Short mmCIF file of C-alpha atoms in Angstrom, two decimals:
data_model
loop_
_atom_site.label_atom_id
_atom_site.label_comp_id
_atom_site.label_asym_id
_atom_site.label_seq_id
_atom_site.Cartn_x
_atom_site.Cartn_y
_atom_site.Cartn_z
CA SER A 1 0.11 -0.07 -0.01
CA ALA A 2 1.17 3.68 -0.28
CA VAL A 3 2.92 5.22 2.34
CA ILE A 4 2.36 8.78 3.44
CA SER A 5 4.48 11.08 5.33
CA GLN A 6 2.26 13.68 7.31
CA LYS A 7 3.86 16.48 8.84
CA PRO A 8 3.63 17.83 11.60
CA SER A 9 2.39 15.36 13.86
CA ARG A 10 1.56 17.52 16.37
CA ASP A 11 1.59 20.82 17.32
CA ILE A 12 0.22 23.62 20.09
CA CYS A 13 -0.91 26.99 18.36
CA GLN A 14 -1.87 30.22 19.56
CA ARG A 15 -5.44 30.96 18.36
CA GLY A 16 -5.50 33.47 15.52
CA THR A 17 -2.57 32.05 13.87
CA SER A 18 -2.52 29.51 10.90
CA LEU A 19 -0.69 26.19 10.51
CA THR A 20 -0.03 24.15 7.42
CA ILE A 21 -0.15 20.50 7.51
CA GLN A 22 1.57 18.59 4.72
CA CYS A 23 1.22 14.88 3.33
CA GLN A 24 3.70 13.30 1.06
CA VAL A 25 2.95 10.08 -0.63
CA ASP A 26 5.57 7.79 -2.46
CA SER A 27 3.47 7.01 -5.31
CA GLN A 28 1.76 9.33 -7.56
CA VAL A 29 -2.35 9.66 -6.80
CA THR A 30 -5.31 11.21 -8.58
CA MET A 31 -6.99 12.34 -5.68
CA MET A 32 -6.11 12.94 -2.16
CA PHE A 33 -8.63 13.53 0.89
CA TRP A 34 -8.42 15.64 3.77
CA TYR A 35 -10.20 14.49 7.31
CA ARG A 36 -10.85 15.75 10.62
CA GLN A 37 -11.45 13.43 13.64
CA GLN A 38 -12.49 15.48 16.66
CA PRO A 39 -11.27 13.55 19.89
CA GLY A 40 -13.59 10.57 20.62
CA GLN A 41 -15.43 10.97 17.36
CA SER A 42 -15.67 9.56 13.84
CA LEU A 43 -13.81 11.17 10.71
CA THR A 44 -15.32 14.10 8.74
CA LEU A 45 -14.13 14.64 5.29
CA ILE A 46 -13.17 18.32 4.77
CA ALA A 47 -11.95 18.50 1.09
CA THR A 48 -10.96 16.15 -1.82
CA ALA A 49 -7.79 17.80 -3.77
CA ASN A 50 -7.09 17.32 -7.13
CA GLN A 51 -3.91 17.96 -9.10
CA GLY A 52 -4.33 20.94 -11.30
CA SER A 53 -7.90 22.21 -10.10
CA GLU A 54 -9.57 23.78 -6.99
CA ALA A 55 -10.22 21.57 -4.11
CA THR A 56 -13.80 20.29 -3.84
CA TYR A 57 -15.00 20.89 0.11
CA GLU A 58 -17.62 19.22 1.82
CA SER A 59 -20.70 21.42 3.50
CA GLY A 60 -19.56 23.19 6.36
CA PHE A 61 -15.93 23.62 5.28
CA VAL A 62 -14.67 26.59 2.89
CA ILE A 63 -11.71 27.34 1.09
CA ASP A 64 -10.77 30.80 3.21
CA LYS A 65 -10.53 28.60 6.49
CA PHE A 66 -9.25 25.57 5.03
CA PRO A 67 -7.00 26.23 1.98
CA ILE A 68 -5.57 23.15 0.27
CA SER A 69 -2.75 23.15 -2.27
CA ARG A 70 -2.19 20.21 -4.71
CA PRO A 71 1.06 20.90 -6.51
CA ASN A 72 1.59 17.69 -8.03
CA LEU A 73 0.58 14.01 -7.85
CA THR A 74 2.39 13.05 -4.58
CA PHE A 75 1.98 16.09 -2.15
CA SER A 76 -0.58 18.18 -0.59
CA THR A 77 -1.22 20.93 1.98
CA LEU A 78 -3.85 21.55 4.40
CA THR A 79 -3.87 24.76 6.10
CA VAL A 80 -6.18 25.84 9.12
CA SER A 81 -6.57 29.30 9.12
CA ASN A 82 -6.92 31.93 12.17
CA MET A 83 -7.46 29.16 14.09
CA SER A 84 -9.73 28.67 17.48
CA PRO A 85 -9.95 26.22 19.95
CA GLU A 86 -12.69 24.61 18.32
CA ASP A 87 -10.26 23.72 15.44
CA SER A 88 -8.54 21.72 18.22
CA SER A 89 -8.44 18.02 16.35
CA ILE A 90 -6.96 15.69 14.74
CA TYR A 91 -6.19 16.27 10.78
CA LEU A 92 -5.44 13.32 8.51
CA CYS A 93 -4.68 13.22 4.89
CA SER A 94 -5.67 9.95 2.88
CA VAL A 95 -5.25 8.68 -0.58
CA GLU A 96 -6.30 5.52 -2.84
CA ASP A 97 -4.14 2.72 -3.49
CA THR A 98 -4.11 -0.78 -4.55
CA GLN A 99 -5.00 -2.19 -0.85
CA GLY A 100 -8.00 0.38 -0.55
CA TYR A 101 -7.57 4.00 1.29
CA THR A 102 -4.65 4.49 3.30
CA PHE A 103 -4.19 7.25 5.93
CA GLY A 104 -1.56 9.20 7.00
CA SER A 105 -0.51 9.02 10.84
CA GLY A 106 -2.15 12.52 11.51
CA THR A 107 -1.81 15.89 13.00
CA ARG A 108 -2.67 16.41 16.45
CA LEU A 109 -3.29 20.03 16.54
CA THR A 110 -4.43 21.94 19.89
CA VAL A 111 -5.10 25.66 19.49
CA VAL A 112 -4.98 27.64 22.83
CA GLY B 1 -24.72 13.48 0.53
CA GLU B 2 -24.54 10.11 1.96
CA ASN B 3 -25.53 9.21 5.44
CA VAL B 4 -23.76 6.30 7.18
CA GLU B 5 -25.53 5.06 10.60
CA GLN B 6 -23.52 2.70 12.81
CA HIS B 7 -24.28 0.76 15.77
CA PRO B 8 -23.54 -0.08 18.52
CA SER B 9 -21.38 3.04 19.97
CA THR B 10 -19.69 0.37 22.59
CA LEU B 11 -19.38 -3.10 22.70
CA SER B 12 -17.78 -5.50 25.10
CA VAL B 13 -17.23 -9.08 24.91
CA GLN B 14 -15.55 -11.76 26.44
CA GLU B 15 -12.49 -13.75 24.52
CA GLY B 16 -13.42 -15.88 22.40
CA ASP B 17 -17.02 -14.59 21.72
CA SER B 18 -18.22 -13.29 18.36
CA ALA B 19 -18.77 -9.36 17.73
CA VAL B 20 -20.99 -7.84 15.20
CA ILE B 21 -21.07 -4.52 14.06
CA LYS B 22 -23.84 -3.13 11.95
CA CYS B 23 -24.21 0.06 9.29
CA THR B 24 -27.05 1.23 7.12
CA TYR B 25 -26.51 4.04 4.32
CA SER B 26 -28.65 6.33 2.74
CA ASP B 27 -27.41 6.17 -0.81
CA SER B 28 -28.14 3.30 -3.07
CA ALA B 29 -25.58 4.32 -5.39
CA SER B 30 -22.93 3.60 -3.03
CA ASN B 31 -21.04 0.52 -3.96
CA TYR B 32 -18.03 0.33 -1.90
CA PHE B 33 -17.86 -0.66 1.84
CA PRO B 34 -14.41 -0.54 3.84
CA TRP B 35 -13.85 -1.26 7.51
CA TYR B 36 -11.41 0.41 9.36
CA LYS B 37 -9.82 -0.36 12.80
CA GLN B 38 -8.25 2.45 14.60
CA GLU B 39 -6.21 1.98 17.54
CA LEU B 40 -5.64 4.62 20.16
CA GLY B 41 -3.28 7.40 18.80
CA LYS B 42 -3.20 5.55 15.52
CA ARG B 43 -4.47 6.15 12.44
CA PRO B 44 -7.30 4.19 10.75
CA GLN B 45 -6.05 0.81 9.27
CA LEU B 46 -8.36 -0.90 6.39
CA ILE B 47 -9.09 -4.44 7.96
CA ILE B 48 -11.63 -5.57 5.02
CA ASP B 49 -13.62 -4.17 2.59
CA ILE B 50 -16.77 -5.09 0.18
CA ARG B 51 -17.88 -4.30 -3.07
CA SER B 52 -21.60 -4.14 -4.30
CA ASN B 53 -21.40 -6.91 -6.42
CA VAL B 54 -20.74 -9.64 -3.79
CA GLY B 55 -23.03 -9.92 -0.59
CA GLU B 56 -20.32 -11.67 1.70
CA LYS B 57 -16.37 -11.55 2.17
CA LYS B 58 -14.40 -13.28 4.52
CA ASP B 59 -10.57 -13.03 5.53
CA GLN B 60 -9.58 -15.27 8.48
CA ARG B 61 -11.52 -14.06 11.52
CA ILE B 62 -13.15 -10.91 9.86
CA ALA B 63 -16.01 -11.43 7.56
CA VAL B 64 -18.60 -8.44 6.15
CA THR B 65 -22.00 -9.02 4.79
CA LEU B 66 -23.78 -6.59 2.61
CA ASN B 67 -27.22 -6.47 1.90
CA LYS B 68 -27.97 -4.11 -0.75
CA THR B 69 -31.62 -3.90 -0.78
CA ALA B 70 -31.83 -3.15 2.83
CA LYS B 71 -28.72 -0.61 2.29
CA HIS B 72 -27.14 -2.13 5.39
CA PHE B 73 -23.37 -4.02 5.86
CA SER B 74 -22.24 -5.70 9.00
CA LEU B 75 -18.88 -6.41 10.39
CA HIS B 76 -18.28 -9.90 12.10
CA ILE B 77 -15.53 -11.04 13.76
CA THR B 78 -15.09 -14.24 15.30
CA GLU B 79 -13.00 -15.79 18.22
CA THR B 80 -12.31 -12.43 19.37
CA GLN B 81 -8.90 -11.40 21.08
CA PRO B 82 -7.68 -8.63 23.29
CA GLU B 83 -5.97 -7.68 20.44
CA ASP B 84 -9.02 -6.87 18.38
CA SER B 85 -10.00 -3.99 21.14
CA ALA B 86 -10.27 -0.72 19.14
CA VAL B 87 -12.66 1.55 17.45
CA TYR B 88 -14.14 0.24 14.40
CA PHE B 89 -15.46 2.69 11.67
CA CYS B 90 -17.51 1.42 8.42
CA ALA B 91 -17.56 3.56 5.55
CA ALA B 92 -19.30 3.88 2.22
CA SER B 93 -18.61 5.53 -1.05
CA LEU B 94 -20.17 5.88 -4.70
CA ARG B 95 -17.24 4.62 -6.46
CA THR B 96 -13.28 3.81 -5.89
CA GLY B 97 -11.53 7.12 -6.15
CA ASN B 98 -13.99 8.93 -4.64
CA GLN B 99 -14.54 10.22 -1.41
CA PHE B 100 -16.36 8.20 1.29
CA TYR B 101 -18.15 8.80 4.44
CA PHE B 102 -17.48 7.21 7.87
CA GLY B 103 -19.99 5.79 10.12
CA THR B 104 -19.74 7.16 13.94
CA GLY B 105 -17.65 4.41 15.17
CA THR B 106 -17.83 1.26 17.76
CA SER B 107 -15.42 1.04 20.65
CA LEU B 108 -15.09 -2.58 20.71
CA THR B 109 -13.26 -4.22 24.09
CA VAL B 110 -12.39 -7.79 24.18
CA ILE B 111 -12.39 -8.95 28.08
CA PRO B 112 -9.79 -11.41 28.47
#
């Protein structure tokens, strides 16, 4: 299956600031997905990132708050902008590979 | 969009017993149904999946059944072991390569 390197693994940020999360995949993939998992909760899809086009956002998520870049077929970033404590969560990227869908190791974000 | 419901939210079984987790979905066009296991502090890992052209799939102690007419699918774990303790998520997708939507999760505890 695909190997995904996700960074940072965790961070503590001040409210009002922004954090950019990176995912690097060891193979080319058409789509990359970004999820949020709040403590003890399920995974919620934020957006789908295609190379060469704007990301597609799910209901409740907007580009101004969660801008996404997808410069090539192996890399994507998600930025959490103007953070508030409610943004404290785990953020995960995901790709489809021959074994199904594989997730990055996640970024545990705490906003203080 | 797709709505996936999952039951029960928590499940405790004695070691060696079977565990069954059930999910329902709303969109009859969904045709791919993976199950993920997430251990505490770790990323979700795919354990088994099923596509709409089959009714059952088995992999050692794990099996998944699908009833497309009723729009529900289930995970069956036999001969449970303490290392099966984790949170399990079902998901549904319209097709591979598309985003998918997770159930709310089931916290399984296997009591030695």
